[in-house]
Amino acid sequence: MSHPSVSRIGRTLTTLTAVATCSAGLLSTTATADPARGAQPPSTYPNLAPTPPMGWNNWSYYQCDGLNEKVVLDNARALVRSGLAHKGYRTVTVDDCWMTKERSADGELVIDRTKFPHGMAYIGEQLHKMGLKFGIYEDVGKLTCGKNPGSYGHFAQDAKLYAAWKVDYLKADGCNVPVPQGQSKEQVFHDLYTQQSQALRATGRRIVFSISAPAYFQFSGDEVWHRVITWSGQLGNLWRGGADIALQQSSAAEKWKSISGNFRYNANLADLQRPGRWNDPDFLLVGDSGLPRAEMQSQMSLWAMMAAPLISSTDLGKLSPEALKILGNREVIAVDQDPLGVQGRIVQQDGDAAVLAKPLHNGDRAIALFNGGSTARTLSVTAGAADLPKAKSYRLHDLVTGRSTRTTRTIVARDVPPHATVLYRVKAERQGVSSH
């Protein structure tokens, strides 16, 4: 849970590509100067998320007031019962407000026993019995975003506690970070997230590390923002890039604006991601949330194209059959979880419409044609613009409808409804030398 301002939308591809390309070169390094002290940071964090994490988090739907032991375990059971866990949704994360407002006399975090009467080790035990993984939330600042104790000054102590509870995933936010005089905000954030990263490694437990630092630099200029993403990719496994996704109580229009906005900033960060290190545009709102089918399907398809974490935040026990079908579409999930680990790129834009292309490990391509506008449109892209290999024909398999067609040159999606996305898996057939 982070609280930066609303994300920038409609930035030009030319500017983004130039800056991102410059920043992307930094990703290949495993040691750069520490902005805080000029020291060398620790070696790159272990690659504990070879594919984008999938699971559930309570925040967007329940926030602090709705969080309790029953909510967490009921949603975990729903993951298993619905078959979503079998399809990859396995990490269940307890977000902010699981602890009391004060640490104990010896500095330990204190579980809110009103909300979690059996404690956090019990939550982890129950999740593991279901074949799931246990995620938890904290903050590198003095206080969390919900004004609970942060890990500032307690990184090693808290990390040992997570390991004792058999935590598998830590989401570390960046609210309430003090910036001492003479230091820059980036210096301080880098130092604190380095401490958290080192503390997790020192436990010896394999804890996937989700970093929220970039979300607090989204409006600091692209050079700084991309640099923060770069060192986040050295210290952890995934990172929040910008604005939080809308909350459950938001209107349907606000939710769509949030989904569209997070897509548009994250889609242009492809050069800053690499296999095993993931840009995170925040939670999936697919569910009984007031969103029509086209918008739910668009979020799922676009997140899959971006190799984004697929983390649901809704009441899974009340999923409509339509929402369950969208979340559980194996072929769309396969695009997201593709072993090649490449984030799809925008290859064509026209007003509110965008076309993304993503290479897949078996030589296929995923092509998404997204109509972000308010009226139906026919969208198309040539094989050349989509960077398809030369062939005499291409088989287009619609991953939502299941229908297949063939084309020799141009990929077309006719009469795409407003806010809808057509997602094809494209296979080159009868290799030849036809031009594009």
Short mmCIF file of N, CA, C and O in Angstrom, two decimals, residues 1-7 59-60 63 95 137 145 171 173 175 212 215-216 218-219 240-247 250 254-255 257-259 261-262 265 280-283 285 299 303:
data_model
loop_
_atom_site.label_atom_id
_atom_site.label_comp_id
_atom_site.label_asym_id
_atom_site.label_seq_id
_atom_site.Cartn_x
_atom_site.Cartn_y
_atom_site.Cartn_z
N MET A 1 0.86 -1.18 0.00
CA MET A 1 0.00 0.00 0.00
C MET A 1 0.89 1.23 0.00
O MET A 1 1.60 1.50 0.94
N SER A 2 0.90 1.97 -1.07
CA SER A 2 1.65 3.22 -1.12
C SER A 2 0.72 4.31 -1.55
O SER A 2 -0.35 4.07 -2.08
N HIS A 3 1.14 5.54 -1.32
CA HIS A 3 0.22 6.64 -1.57
C HIS A 3 0.84 7.78 -2.37
O HIS A 3 0.80 8.93 -1.97
N PRO A 4 1.45 7.48 -3.55
CA PRO A 4 1.86 8.57 -4.43
C PRO A 4 0.66 9.18 -5.11
O PRO A 4 -0.46 8.69 -5.00
N SER A 5 0.90 10.24 -5.84
CA SER A 5 -0.20 10.88 -6.55
C SER A 5 -0.66 10.03 -7.71
O SER A 5 -0.06 9.02 -8.04
N VAL A 6 -1.74 10.47 -8.36
CA VAL A 6 -2.26 9.74 -9.52
C VAL A 6 -1.22 9.71 -10.62
O VAL A 6 -0.51 10.68 -10.87
N SER A 7 -1.12 8.56 -11.29
CA SER A 7 -0.06 8.36 -12.27
C SER A 7 -0.22 9.24 -13.50
O SER A 7 -1.31 9.64 -13.86
N TRP A 59 -5.72 -5.69 0.56
CA TRP A 59 -5.77 -4.25 0.72
C TRP A 59 -6.87 -3.54 -0.07
O TRP A 59 -7.69 -2.80 0.51
N SER A 60 -6.91 -3.69 -1.36
CA SER A 60 -7.82 -2.89 -2.17
C SER A 60 -9.28 -3.10 -1.78
O SER A 60 -10.07 -2.15 -1.78
N GLN A 63 -8.98 -3.16 3.04
CA GLN A 63 -8.19 -2.17 3.76
C GLN A 63 -7.99 -2.56 5.24
O GLN A 63 -8.02 -3.73 5.58
N ASP A 95 -1.96 -7.43 4.33
CA ASP A 95 -1.44 -6.07 4.17
C ASP A 95 -1.45 -5.32 5.50
O ASP A 95 -1.52 -5.93 6.58
N TYR A 137 3.01 -7.67 5.20
CA TYR A 137 3.29 -6.27 4.85
C TYR A 137 4.04 -5.59 5.99
O TYR A 137 3.74 -5.81 7.17
N CYS A 145 1.81 3.12 6.32
CA CYS A 145 0.84 4.09 5.79
C CYS A 145 -0.39 4.19 6.69
O CYS A 145 -1.04 5.23 6.75
N LYS A 171 6.04 -7.54 1.44
CA LYS A 171 5.77 -6.29 0.72
C LYS A 171 6.19 -5.16 1.65
O LYS A 171 5.59 -4.94 2.70
N ASP A 173 6.58 -1.24 2.18
CA ASP A 173 6.14 0.06 1.71
C ASP A 173 7.15 1.15 2.07
O ASP A 173 8.18 0.87 2.69
N CYS A 175 6.08 4.57 3.31
CA CYS A 175 5.45 5.73 3.96
C CYS A 175 6.29 6.18 5.16
O CYS A 175 7.01 5.38 5.76
N SER A 212 8.48 -1.07 -2.67
CA SER A 212 7.56 0.00 -3.09
C SER A 212 8.27 1.31 -3.40
O SER A 212 7.60 2.30 -3.71
N ALA A 215 7.40 3.83 -6.43
CA ALA A 215 6.12 4.53 -6.38
C ALA A 215 6.24 5.91 -5.75
O ALA A 215 5.42 6.80 -6.03
N TYR A 216 7.27 6.10 -4.93
CA TYR A 216 7.46 7.38 -4.24
C TYR A 216 8.35 8.34 -5.04
O TYR A 216 8.66 9.44 -4.57
N GLN A 218 7.74 8.58 -8.65
CA GLN A 218 7.13 8.63 -9.98
C GLN A 218 7.11 10.04 -10.54
O GLN A 218 7.13 10.24 -11.76
N PHE A 219 7.06 11.04 -9.67
CA PHE A 219 6.98 12.42 -10.14
C PHE A 219 8.26 13.20 -9.83
O PHE A 219 8.25 14.43 -9.74
N ARG A 240 6.71 -1.86 -6.93
CA ARG A 240 5.59 -1.01 -7.29
C ARG A 240 6.14 0.23 -7.98
O ARG A 240 7.00 0.91 -7.43
N GLY A 241 5.61 0.54 -9.17
CA GLY A 241 6.16 1.65 -9.94
C GLY A 241 5.47 2.97 -9.72
O GLY A 241 6.07 4.02 -9.89
N GLY A 242 4.16 2.95 -9.37
CA GLY A 242 3.43 4.20 -9.29
C GLY A 242 2.19 4.10 -8.43
O GLY A 242 2.17 3.39 -7.43
N ALA A 243 1.15 4.78 -8.86
CA ALA A 243 -0.05 4.97 -8.05
C ALA A 243 -0.71 3.66 -7.66
O ALA A 243 -0.72 2.69 -8.42
N ASP A 244 -1.32 3.65 -6.46
CA ASP A 244 -2.13 2.51 -6.04
C ASP A 244 -3.32 2.34 -6.96
O ASP A 244 -3.88 3.30 -7.48
N ILE A 245 -3.75 1.10 -7.13
CA ILE A 245 -4.98 0.83 -7.85
C ILE A 245 -6.15 1.30 -6.98
O ILE A 245 -6.03 1.39 -5.76
N ALA A 246 -7.29 1.58 -7.59
CA ALA A 246 -8.45 2.10 -6.87
C ALA A 246 -8.96 1.11 -5.83
O ALA A 246 -8.77 -0.11 -5.95
N LEU A 247 -9.62 1.64 -4.81
CA LEU A 247 -10.17 0.83 -3.73
C LEU A 247 -11.56 0.32 -4.08
O LEU A 247 -12.23 0.85 -4.98
N SER A 250 -14.43 2.76 -4.43
CA SER A 250 -14.39 3.72 -5.53
C SER A 250 -15.48 3.40 -6.55
O SER A 250 -15.93 2.26 -6.65
N GLU A 254 -14.01 5.43 -11.54
CA GLU A 254 -12.71 5.67 -10.90
C GLU A 254 -11.82 4.43 -11.01
O GLU A 254 -10.60 4.55 -11.21
N LYS A 255 -12.41 3.27 -10.89
CA LYS A 255 -11.64 2.05 -11.00
C LYS A 255 -11.06 1.90 -12.41
O LYS A 255 -9.89 1.55 -12.57
N LYS A 257 -10.46 4.30 -14.56
CA LYS A 257 -9.42 5.32 -14.73
C LYS A 257 -8.12 4.87 -14.08
O LYS A 257 -7.03 5.07 -14.62
N SER A 258 -8.22 4.23 -12.94
CA SER A 258 -7.05 3.74 -12.24
C SER A 258 -6.37 2.60 -13.01
O SER A 258 -5.15 2.59 -13.18
N ILE A 259 -7.16 1.65 -13.49
CA ILE A 259 -6.61 0.55 -14.28
C ILE A 259 -5.92 1.08 -15.53
O ILE A 259 -4.77 0.71 -15.84
N GLY A 261 -4.80 4.12 -16.14
CA GLY A 261 -3.63 4.92 -15.80
C GLY A 261 -2.43 4.08 -15.42
O GLY A 261 -1.31 4.33 -15.87
N ASN A 262 -2.65 3.05 -14.59
CA ASN A 262 -1.54 2.20 -14.20
C ASN A 262 -1.00 1.40 -15.38
O ASN A 262 0.21 1.17 -15.49
N TYR A 265 1.33 3.92 -17.53
CA TYR A 265 2.69 4.20 -17.08
C TYR A 265 3.54 2.93 -17.09
O TYR A 265 4.71 2.95 -17.47
N ASP A 280 5.54 -3.86 -11.21
CA ASP A 280 4.26 -4.22 -10.59
C ASP A 280 3.28 -3.04 -10.65
O ASP A 280 3.42 -2.09 -9.88
N PRO A 281 2.28 -3.09 -11.55
CA PRO A 281 1.30 -2.01 -11.64
C PRO A 281 0.13 -2.16 -10.68
O PRO A 281 -0.87 -1.47 -10.81
N ASP A 282 0.26 -3.03 -9.70
CA ASP A 282 -0.68 -3.21 -8.59
C ASP A 282 -1.77 -4.22 -8.89
O ASP A 282 -1.78 -4.89 -9.91
N PHE A 283 -2.75 -4.31 -7.99
CA PHE A 283 -3.68 -5.43 -7.91
C PHE A 283 -4.65 -5.54 -9.08
O PHE A 283 -5.00 -4.55 -9.72
N LEU A 285 -8.40 -5.97 -10.14
CA LEU A 285 -9.73 -5.65 -9.61
C LEU A 285 -10.81 -6.53 -10.23
O LEU A 285 -12.00 -6.25 -10.08
N GLN A 299 -8.07 -5.57 -18.05
CA GLN A 299 -7.01 -5.55 -17.04
C GLN A 299 -6.25 -6.86 -17.02
O GLN A 299 -5.01 -6.87 -17.01
N TRP A 303 -2.35 -6.88 -18.09
CA TRP A 303 -1.38 -7.27 -17.05
C TRP A 303 -0.58 -8.48 -17.52
O TRP A 303 0.63 -8.56 -17.30
#
